[in-house]
Amino acid sequence: MDRRNDYGYRMLPFQSKHLNGDERGGDNYRLVPWGWRPPPPRDVALLQERANKLVKYLLVKDQTKIPIKRSDMLKDIIKEYDEYFPEIIERASYALEKMFRVNLKEIDKQISLYILISTQESSAGILGTTKDTPKLGLLMVILSVIFMNGNKASEAVIWEVLRKLGLRPGVRHSLFGEVRKLITDEFVKQKYLEYKKVPNSRPPEYEFFWGLRSYHETSKMKVLKFACKVQKKDPKDWAAQYREAVEMEVQLQLWLRLRLKPGLSGSNTSTGFIGEPSISTSFNGGPSSIIGFSSGPSSGDGFGGGPRNGAGFGGEATSLVACSFSYS
Amino acid sequence: QGGARRAGIMTDVHRRFLQLLMTHGVLEERGVRRLQKHCYRVHGRTAAVEELEDFINNINSVLESLYIEIKKGATEDDGRPVYALVNLATTPVSKMASDFAENELDLFRKALELIIDSETGFASSTNILNLVDQLKGKKMRKKEAEQVLQKFVQNKWLIEKEGEFTLHSRAILEMEQYIRETYPDAVKTCNICHGLLIQGQSCETCGIRMHLPCVAKYFRSAPEPRCPHCNDYWPHEIPEVFNPDKEREAGTSKANKKPSRSRQH
């Protein structure tokens, strides 16, 4: 119920620039669905208004970290302007990037799911902890186990580690709730982890992998550094992982440079669904970003620089327990 | 609202600030200033840190088209300045946050109504939980409702004190307009600042109300406090004006002060 609709629309400078197509690298060609016609000039204001609403909607919905469905966007915001969806979502992407440095990414073309990823290095933890910090700390532990184990880890291995932290399946924890549900259901829905059945296993066994969001919100280098800190080792001691992490950093730098090059920035990346690297490339160690929007996994200082009392990472994994528990 | 505000320039410093403020939902002024300094430092800007008010106005002018803004308010119990990113467009509670289910939002609505109707600005846990049967959506048990209320506290929509709930300053900042429009008869306002009032003191003779920090400011160094409306003696204890410097010296949190919830009427 937006009561401000009557107030008329004010064009901000950067938006008119966008309409001229300057950002498209001088070539005005763009993918136009069959039968779609551009709206007459006076309707542009209405589309922009709808795009602005979509921006707020996405920011709120993203708080849960569960990917947003295109069908929900159409039902809740776009409504009667569904044939203009491509233009509306492009305007929303642009605003998200310009105002919040956040990228709207389509992560599944079949069922049209989107997530928001921050495109600047995270400062999470600068002002202490938020309600999400403990869970993300736990996630960081799991991601590092998976990575150090060769990018996948069986459920058994994960529970071995968690038991050392005092966490058990089926036992409700004051911060995490039911831990098994958190790691096999919540983190999976949020795309932080993947939980897959080992083929042909009887009785059925399961493995954990990094989820798509983890690739985007943190980096293997960060996770490696975190793991090394916990074990008091130099990242270079883990030669294979270090090589892999460096490779990903190089790819990331290249990708960032390409994104920022004038002429390529426009439709290629801000909308996220024209010519983006597909999902399979990301899983093979493709480009990823290193940040976390809102409270994504942050740097190797673990727990986002949480407790200030310096409860550090001792050699024992059990000291992580002290860190986690100090939030309560 | 807004007038002819010149569209500001937003740099990565401002964007980082905005993102972090959104992460926390609401921040005290001290935290906000630290945040601002941090953002400048991260981006290696050695330029002088912009005055906080201008910094925020700059961001707000860019956000104007989205009908959201960084708003400044104060906590009702001791007058600490706080900042939050709020939605200016009037939205019903159902759009407030999407990580709450329909029945959870309805629980919030019920709690909100009890808080607004109460004399003290607090609604007891028992009274809220007794309404659990009337909720829209999926059936919720009382045990579940207790956890949902805790979720609201964690997300800074409600504050809990001794088994009673009131609105967090974040909720007041975000929902003031909505509350005034939805409950125009039940809503209470402060006689001094005319803002929405949930907790406060009231005159026993004529019934006008004032926020505790407004009382502190109005009666500061007044030898004989009298009601601004009917001139009768003001019967309540006058709180102290919030002083950020004093607090930094003492190095204690507000938990240390005298009971901050005044059931004074």
XYZ file of C-alpha atoms in Angstrom:
593
model
C 0.000 0.000 0.000
C 2.366 2.675 -1.234
C 0.681 5.929 -0.474
C 3.370 7.880 -2.182
C 2.286 6.927 -5.674
C 0.617 10.268 -6.195
C 3.690 12.261 -5.534
C 5.084 12.079 -9.001
C 8.434 10.792 -9.905
C 11.709 12.589 -9.789
C 14.397 11.525 -12.219
C 17.822 11.209 -10.693
C 20.807 11.968 -12.939
C 22.249 8.483 -13.140
C 18.965 7.004 -14.212
C 18.627 9.124 -17.322
C 22.130 8.092 -18.263
C 21.028 4.498 -18.013
C 18.141 5.059 -20.409
C 20.482 6.346 -23.090
C 22.162 3.002 -23.174
C 25.615 4.489 -22.583
C 26.395 1.668 -20.263
C 25.882 -0.923 -22.946
C 29.199 -0.325 -24.613
C 27.787 1.695 -27.476
C 25.914 -1.221 -28.918
C 22.210 -0.921 -28.376
C 21.456 -4.535 -29.162
C 19.898 -6.438 -26.347
C 18.011 -9.658 -25.965
C 14.324 -8.898 -26.496
C 11.745 -11.613 -25.936
C 9.463 -12.152 -28.870
C 6.361 -9.991 -28.700
C 7.752 -7.660 -26.056
C 7.515 -4.019 -26.941
C 9.151 -1.159 -25.091
C 6.684 0.900 -23.066
C 5.706 4.328 -24.364
C 7.684 7.139 -22.672
C 5.065 8.152 -20.176
C 4.930 4.632 -18.711
C 8.612 4.662 -17.867
C 7.864 6.390 -14.598
C 5.507 3.589 -13.641
C 8.092 0.960 -14.469
C 10.679 2.783 -12.402
C 8.285 2.981 -9.503
C 7.713 -0.742 -9.742
C 11.472 -1.322 -9.948
C 11.974 0.733 -6.782
C 9.429 -1.359 -4.953
C 11.158 -4.473 -6.195
C 14.469 -3.218 -4.802
C 13.011 -2.898 -1.318
C 11.245 -6.229 -1.635
C 14.467 -7.982 -2.613
C 16.431 -6.384 0.205
C 13.891 -7.565 2.742
C 13.441 -11.032 1.279
C 17.163 -11.566 1.054
C 17.482 -11.287 4.814
C 16.431 -14.908 5.114
C 19.121 -15.886 2.607
C 16.680 -18.219 0.933
C 16.771 -17.687 -2.850
C 13.927 -15.565 -4.181
C 11.616 -16.990 -6.792
C 10.729 -15.055 -9.894
C 7.145 -16.188 -9.437
C 7.044 -14.530 -6.021
C 8.364 -11.307 -7.470
C 5.685 -11.377 -10.118
C 2.935 -12.156 -7.659
C 3.887 -9.676 -4.931
C 5.366 -6.718 -6.796
C 5.253 -6.809 -10.574
C 1.618 -7.863 -10.809
C -0.033 -6.430 -13.922
C 3.280 -5.348 -15.435
C 4.517 -8.898 -15.891
C 5.233 -8.420 -19.562
C 7.690 -5.693 -18.610
C 9.497 -7.931 -16.129
C 12.845 -7.902 -17.961
C 13.016 -4.118 -17.941
C 11.823 -3.804 -14.362
C 14.317 -6.302 -13.055
C 17.105 -4.647 -14.979
C 16.274 -1.282 -13.430
C 16.113 -2.894 -10.000
C 19.510 -4.535 -10.551
C 20.972 -1.233 -11.556
C 19.640 0.511 -8.459
C 20.866 -2.296 -6.211
C 24.325 -2.000 -7.659
C 24.413 1.781 -7.565
C 22.991 2.272 -4.099
C 24.058 -0.819 -2.220
C 26.873 -2.368 -4.247
C 24.844 -5.529 -4.395
C 24.558 -7.879 -7.329
C 21.285 -9.567 -8.209
C 22.220 -12.965 -9.508
C 20.071 -15.586 -11.136
C 21.316 -18.880 -9.799
C 18.902 -21.222 -11.468
C 17.612 -20.561 -14.945
C 15.106 -23.406 -14.945
C 13.105 -22.372 -11.947
C 14.247 -18.736 -11.931
C 15.805 -18.261 -8.526
C 17.731 -15.182 -7.512
C 20.097 -14.215 -4.732
C 21.737 -10.969 -3.727
C 25.489 -10.875 -3.374
C 27.475 -8.017 -1.998
C 30.247 -6.928 -4.299
C 32.463 -5.324 -1.747
C 34.734 -6.900 0.797
C 32.840 -7.584 3.964
C 33.267 -5.522 7.105
C 31.139 -7.922 9.074
C 32.022 -7.952 12.727
C 33.356 -4.406 12.903
C 30.719 -3.477 15.435
C 30.608 -6.741 17.235
C 28.249 -9.607 16.702
C 24.793 -9.751 15.292
C 22.266 -12.471 15.849
C 23.592 -14.375 12.834
C 27.235 -14.436 13.871
C 27.242 -17.737 15.795
C 25.592 -19.639 12.957
C 28.004 -18.207 10.431
C 30.891 -19.121 12.659
C 29.691 -22.694 12.648
C 29.274 -22.549 8.898
C 32.844 -21.384 8.557
C 34.034 -24.413 10.473
C 32.064 -26.730 8.194
C 33.251 -24.986 5.030
C 36.841 -25.326 6.119
C 36.435 -29.025 6.885
C 34.930 -29.577 3.444
C 37.647 -27.626 1.692
C 40.555 -29.173 3.565
C 39.069 -32.572 2.865
C 39.234 -32.073 -0.877
C 36.025 -30.098 -1.469
C 33.715 -32.712 -0.056
C 33.178 -34.278 3.320
C 31.055 -37.174 4.434
C 28.428 -36.580 7.064
C 30.399 -38.814 9.410
C 33.494 -36.641 9.174
C 31.478 -33.477 9.753
C 29.869 -34.903 12.883
C 33.255 -35.973 14.189
C 34.350 -32.364 14.081
C 31.093 -31.043 15.500
C 31.228 -33.479 18.378
C 34.544 -31.946 19.354
C 32.727 -28.646 19.580
C 30.143 -30.180 21.839
C 27.422 -30.376 19.187
C 25.386 -33.513 18.685
C 22.602 -34.516 16.294
C 19.189 -34.541 17.895
C 20.290 -32.368 20.812
C 18.892 -28.851 20.856
C 21.546 -26.165 21.250
C 20.825 -22.767 22.784
C 22.280 -20.852 19.844
C 21.873 -23.197 16.912
C 18.710 -25.056 17.685
C 18.673 -28.572 16.333
C 22.084 -28.740 14.710
C 21.329 -31.484 12.229
C 18.367 -29.518 10.906
C 20.532 -26.420 10.662
C 23.244 -28.000 8.573
C 21.197 -30.364 6.409
C 18.157 -28.190 5.903
C 18.555 -24.498 6.725
C 22.076 -24.032 5.343
C 21.106 -26.051 2.276
C 18.000 -23.942 1.603
C 20.118 -20.840 1.960
C 22.571 -22.286 -0.551
C 25.496 -22.211 1.853
C 25.901 -25.984 1.717
C 24.929 -28.881 -0.469
C 23.875 -32.161 1.031
C 23.885 -35.061 -1.403
C 23.360 -38.769 -1.144
C 26.397 -40.807 -2.070
C 25.311 -42.763 -5.162
C 24.700 -46.476 -4.624
C 25.270 -46.256 -0.909
C 23.370 -48.736 1.199
C 22.472 -47.864 3.886
C 22.250 -44.366 2.378
C 25.189 -42.116 3.195
C 25.468 -38.395 2.582
C 28.156 -35.893 1.733
C 28.499 -32.153 2.164
C 29.762 -29.734 -0.469
C 30.085 -25.987 -0.577
C 26.864 -24.343 -1.721
C 26.646 -21.726 -4.400
C 26.274 -18.872 -1.948
C 29.418 -19.910 -0.089
C 31.404 -19.684 -3.294
C 30.123 -16.177 -3.760
C 30.298 -14.902 -0.247
C 33.661 -16.181 0.861
C 36.770 -17.517 -0.805
C 38.848 -20.624 -0.490
C 41.773 -18.483 0.577
C 39.812 -17.062 3.457
C 38.602 -20.452 4.528
C 42.117 -21.839 4.257
C 43.448 -19.052 6.436
C 40.700 -19.729 8.941
C 41.531 -23.432 9.044
C 45.211 -22.653 9.458
C 44.559 -20.234 12.251
C 42.622 -22.886 14.117
C 45.430 -25.362 13.642
C 48.183 -22.769 14.083
C 49.740 -23.595 10.737
C 50.977 -21.618 7.782
C 48.625 -21.772 4.777
C 51.591 -22.904 2.684
C 51.834 -26.076 4.764
C 48.709 -27.210 3.047
C 50.301 -27.094 -0.404
C 47.496 -28.487 -2.528
C 44.807 -26.379 -0.904
C 47.020 -23.313 -1.039
C 47.554 -23.763 -4.775
C 43.843 -24.128 -5.306
C 43.099 -21.069 -3.216
C 45.637 -18.949 -5.063
C 44.216 -20.042 -8.385
C 40.766 -18.948 -7.306
C 42.104 -15.577 -6.187
C 43.712 -15.028 -9.568
C 40.505 -15.926 -11.350
C 38.598 -13.614 -9.058
C 40.889 -10.674 -9.779
C 40.505 -11.285 -13.486
C 36.765 -11.486 -13.204
C 36.546 -8.307 -11.161
C 38.704 -6.489 -13.666
C 36.525 -7.619 -16.520
C 33.389 -6.550 -14.730
C 34.673 -3.062 -14.122
C 35.864 -2.493 -17.676
C 33.656 0.116 -19.350
C 31.316 -1.295 -21.927
C 31.111 -4.682 -20.345
C 29.610 -3.702 -17.048
C 26.063 -3.120 -18.212
C 23.785 -5.947 -19.035
C 26.367 -8.628 -18.712
C 26.598 -8.610 -15.007
C 24.111 -6.333 -13.353
C 21.128 -8.368 -14.407
C 22.988 -11.539 -13.922
C 21.119 -13.555 -16.451
C 22.622 -12.697 -19.777
C 25.896 -14.436 -20.458
C 26.808 -15.077 -16.843
C 29.071 -18.006 -16.066
C 26.745 -20.943 -15.580
C 26.380 -22.823 -12.379
C 28.632 -25.662 -13.433
C 31.599 -23.370 -13.969
C 31.348 -22.055 -10.454
C 31.546 -25.530 -9.084
C 34.722 -26.214 -10.977
C 36.442 -23.411 -9.190
C 35.059 -20.639 -11.369
C 34.975 -16.991 -10.408
C 33.613 -16.151 -7.021
C 33.422 -13.049 -4.955
C 34.911 -12.670 -1.579
C 32.302 -10.822 0.332
C 29.206 -11.209 2.316
C 26.190 -9.030 2.072
C 24.641 -8.394 5.407
C 26.086 -11.163 7.488
C 27.709 -13.591 5.119
C 30.812 -15.559 6.128
C 33.533 -13.048 6.645
C 37.294 -13.143 6.752
C 39.568 -15.691 8.292
C 39.378 -13.930 11.628
C 36.437 -16.226 12.006
C 33.190 -15.317 13.672
C 33.529 -11.945 12.023
C 35.998 -10.645 14.559
C 33.558 -11.495 17.321
C 34.374 -11.592 20.978
C 36.747 -8.807 21.867
C 38.185 -10.594 24.840
C 40.608 -12.200 22.474
C 39.296 -15.682 23.069
C 41.483 -16.811 20.261
C 41.859 -19.989 18.367
C 43.995 -22.360 20.340
C 45.468 -25.465 18.848
C 42.511 -27.483 20.030
C 39.265 -27.381 18.166
C 37.560 -27.228 21.523
C 38.578 -23.603 21.952
C 36.088 -22.747 19.227
C 33.511 -23.869 21.707
C 34.539 -21.012 23.970
C 34.067 -18.569 21.108
C 30.654 -19.871 20.112
C 29.358 -20.039 23.627
C 30.451 -16.596 24.652
C 27.595 -15.127 22.654
C 24.988 -16.412 25.067
C 8.211 15.400 2.445
C 11.719 15.931 1.117
C 11.204 19.100 -0.866
C 13.823 19.855 -3.469
C 16.670 17.860 -2.047
C 19.718 17.858 -4.243
C 20.658 14.292 -5.175
C 23.846 13.521 -3.266
C 26.923 11.710 -4.402
C 27.229 8.216 -3.036
C 30.650 6.645 -2.811
C 31.741 3.208 -1.678
C 32.239 4.692 1.767
C 28.549 5.534 1.946
C 27.520 2.174 0.470
C 29.521 0.193 2.972
C 28.036 2.261 5.774
C 24.550 1.597 4.482
C 25.115 -2.141 4.176
C 26.476 -2.407 7.692
C 23.712 -0.313 9.170
C 21.225 -2.633 7.486
C 22.979 -5.644 8.968
C 22.476 -4.370 12.470
C 19.007 -2.985 11.971
C 19.423 -0.244 14.544
C 22.562 1.316 16.029
C 23.327 3.739 18.815
C 24.991 6.988 17.831
C 28.333 5.908 19.256
C 28.312 2.801 17.059
C 27.242 4.850 14.075
C 30.197 7.204 14.421
C 32.600 4.289 14.755
C 31.048 2.731 11.708
C 31.488 5.892 9.700
C 35.160 6.154 10.640
C 35.680 2.499 9.778
C 34.151 2.932 6.338
C 36.439 5.835 5.553
C 39.429 3.867 6.724
C 38.611 0.768 4.669
C 38.497 2.790 1.507
C 41.722 4.537 2.337
C 40.111 7.933 2.229
C 42.306 10.293 4.097
C 39.919 13.125 3.393
C 38.253 14.605 6.452
C 35.374 12.537 7.656
C 32.156 14.246 6.639
C 30.016 15.572 9.462
C 27.680 12.729 10.424
C 24.497 14.642 9.739
C 25.644 15.637 6.256
C 26.935 12.142 5.625
C 23.544 10.684 6.416
C 21.635 13.352 4.511
C 23.786 12.542 1.518
C 22.811 8.892 1.656
C 19.180 9.760 2.265
C 18.974 11.956 -0.780
C 20.070 9.041 -2.945
C 17.653 6.660 -1.239
C 14.762 9.060 -1.648
C 13.427 7.393 -4.775
C 13.054 4.140 -2.840
C 11.093 5.795 -0.053
C 13.490 4.589 2.579
C 15.749 6.670 4.770
C 18.122 6.550 7.698
C 16.137 7.992 10.540
C 17.356 9.245 13.891
C 15.419 8.632 17.045
C 16.018 8.019 20.732
C 15.439 5.146 23.118
C 12.387 5.777 25.232
C 13.877 4.752 28.535
C 17.054 6.796 28.634
C 17.164 8.950 25.551
C 20.127 7.424 23.726
C 20.202 8.572 20.126
C 19.736 5.699 17.705
C 19.688 5.352 13.932
C 17.820 2.892 11.740
C 16.997 2.441 8.097
C 13.229 2.786 7.829
C 10.581 2.403 5.217
C 8.759 5.663 4.529
C 5.974 4.212 2.450
C 3.106 3.102 4.623
C 3.023 -0.636 4.637
C 0.816 -2.895 6.663
C 2.511 -5.123 9.224
C 2.297 -8.040 6.843
C 5.065 -6.566 4.745
C 7.220 -5.666 7.727
C 9.655 -8.509 7.328
C 9.314 -11.554 5.223
C 11.150 -13.962 7.463
C 8.107 -14.165 9.657
C 5.167 -16.407 8.883
C 1.605 -15.164 8.789
C 0.812 -16.380 12.285
C 4.032 -14.855 13.637
C 3.198 -11.481 12.182
C -0.276 -11.718 13.617
C 1.246 -12.457 17.024
C 3.289 -9.302 16.665
C 0.189 -7.368 15.713
C -1.609 -8.646 18.812
C 1.343 -7.766 21.033
C 1.509 -4.348 19.423
C -2.152 -3.701 20.157
C -1.783 -4.758 23.779
C 1.251 -2.510 24.154
C -0.504 0.499 22.666
C -3.625 -0.010 24.767
C -1.697 -0.517 27.999
C -1.145 2.207 30.544
C 2.533 1.460 31.027
C 3.470 0.707 27.444
C 4.206 -2.887 28.434
C 2.224 -6.015 27.678
C 2.714 -9.069 29.847
C 3.835 -12.313 28.335
C 0.771 -14.024 29.802
C -1.671 -11.641 28.162
C -0.001 -11.978 24.792
C 0.119 -15.757 24.975
C -3.550 -15.925 25.897
C -4.346 -14.559 22.457
C -2.569 -17.390 20.692
C -5.854 -19.076 19.764
C -7.021 -16.053 17.831
C -4.088 -15.910 15.473
C -4.477 -16.030 11.720
C -2.695 -18.718 9.767
C -1.319 -21.965 11.086
C -2.235 -22.894 14.651
C 0.467 -21.922 17.146
C 1.043 -23.406 20.579
C 1.955 -21.232 23.538
C 5.428 -22.766 23.764
C 6.039 -21.904 20.137
C 4.688 -18.411 20.681
C 7.211 -17.876 23.472
C 9.992 -18.667 21.034
C 8.523 -16.375 18.416
C 8.447 -13.549 20.938
C 12.137 -14.219 21.619
C 12.770 -14.045 17.895
C 11.196 -10.593 17.876
C 13.477 -9.563 20.711
C 16.533 -10.857 18.868
C 15.495 -9.025 15.731
C 15.054 -5.856 17.758
C 11.347 -5.368 17.248
C 10.490 -5.909 20.909
C 12.266 -5.395 24.211
C 11.637 -7.703 27.145
C 11.856 -6.614 30.770
C 10.842 -8.924 33.596
C 8.404 -10.935 31.535
C 6.793 -7.951 29.869
C 7.243 -6.684 26.355
C 7.387 -3.231 24.834
C 8.440 -1.838 21.469
C 12.114 -1.535 20.575
C 13.191 1.905 19.384
C 13.677 0.294 15.990
C 10.021 -0.648 15.799
C 8.960 2.824 16.895
C 11.153 4.453 14.241
C 9.965 2.104 11.553
C 6.314 1.944 12.417
C 5.406 5.284 13.936
C 3.467 6.418 10.915
C 1.720 3.081 10.555
C 0.775 3.037 14.237
C -0.619 6.555 14.195
C -2.748 5.765 11.174
C -3.963 2.374 12.306
C -4.716 3.174 15.929
C -5.532 6.884 15.913
C -7.691 6.726 19.024
C -5.508 4.511 21.192
C -2.191 6.102 20.323
C -0.458 8.289 22.919
C 1.812 11.204 22.153
C 4.345 13.209 24.108
C 3.305 16.677 25.145
C 6.808 18.037 24.546
C 8.081 16.513 21.303
C 4.678 15.374 19.963
C 6.195 12.089 18.935
C 4.638 8.691 19.422
C 4.759 7.641 23.070
C 4.839 4.091 24.317
C 6.642 4.433 27.674
C 6.606 7.629 29.659
C 5.353 9.607 32.636
C 1.938 11.205 32.916
C 0.421 14.000 34.914
C -2.008 12.658 37.489
C -4.220 15.682 37.246
C -4.678 16.416 33.572
C -3.343 13.229 32.033
C -0.784 14.618 29.583
C 2.178 12.374 28.916
C 5.881 12.906 28.354
C 8.769 10.677 27.298
C 11.317 10.071 30.041
C 14.103 11.797 28.090
C 11.707 14.666 27.320
C 10.930 14.954 31.047
C 14.669 15.002 31.742
C 15.289 17.809 29.281
C 12.220 19.857 30.201
C 12.747 19.791 33.921
C 16.511 19.967 33.812
C 17.674 22.076 36.721
C 14.113 23.061 37.569
C 13.798 23.385 41.353
C 10.109 22.610 41.385
C 8.877 20.591 38.449
C 5.350 21.475 37.365
C 3.124 20.106 34.654
C 3.448 22.226 31.508
C -0.272 21.899 30.882
C -2.100 22.273 34.187
C 0.764 23.579 36.343
C 0.184 21.023 39.058
C 3.202 19.492 40.799
C 4.901 16.891 38.711
C 4.781 13.846 41.021
C 7.429 11.625 39.466
C 11.165 11.232 39.801
C 12.946 13.311 37.177
C 15.459 11.207 35.237
C 18.857 12.495 34.184
C 19.573 13.780 30.718
C 21.539 11.255 28.701
C 25.200 12.213 28.572
C 27.351 10.121 26.238
C 30.610 11.447 27.653
C 29.723 10.611 31.214
C 28.960 7.110 30.123
C 32.221 6.600 28.321
C 34.095 7.634 31.479
C 32.190 5.325 33.701
C 32.677 2.560 31.184
C 29.509 0.861 32.263
C 26.480 -0.125 30.313
C 23.034 1.079 31.098
C 22.365 -2.114 32.980
C 24.171 -0.464 35.802
C 21.824 2.454 36.229
C 18.845 2.663 38.473
C 15.780 0.711 37.331
C 15.087 2.203 33.966
C 11.553 1.057 33.574
C 9.309 3.497 35.278
C 5.795 2.417 35.906
C 4.940 5.914 36.832
C 1.464 7.161 36.309
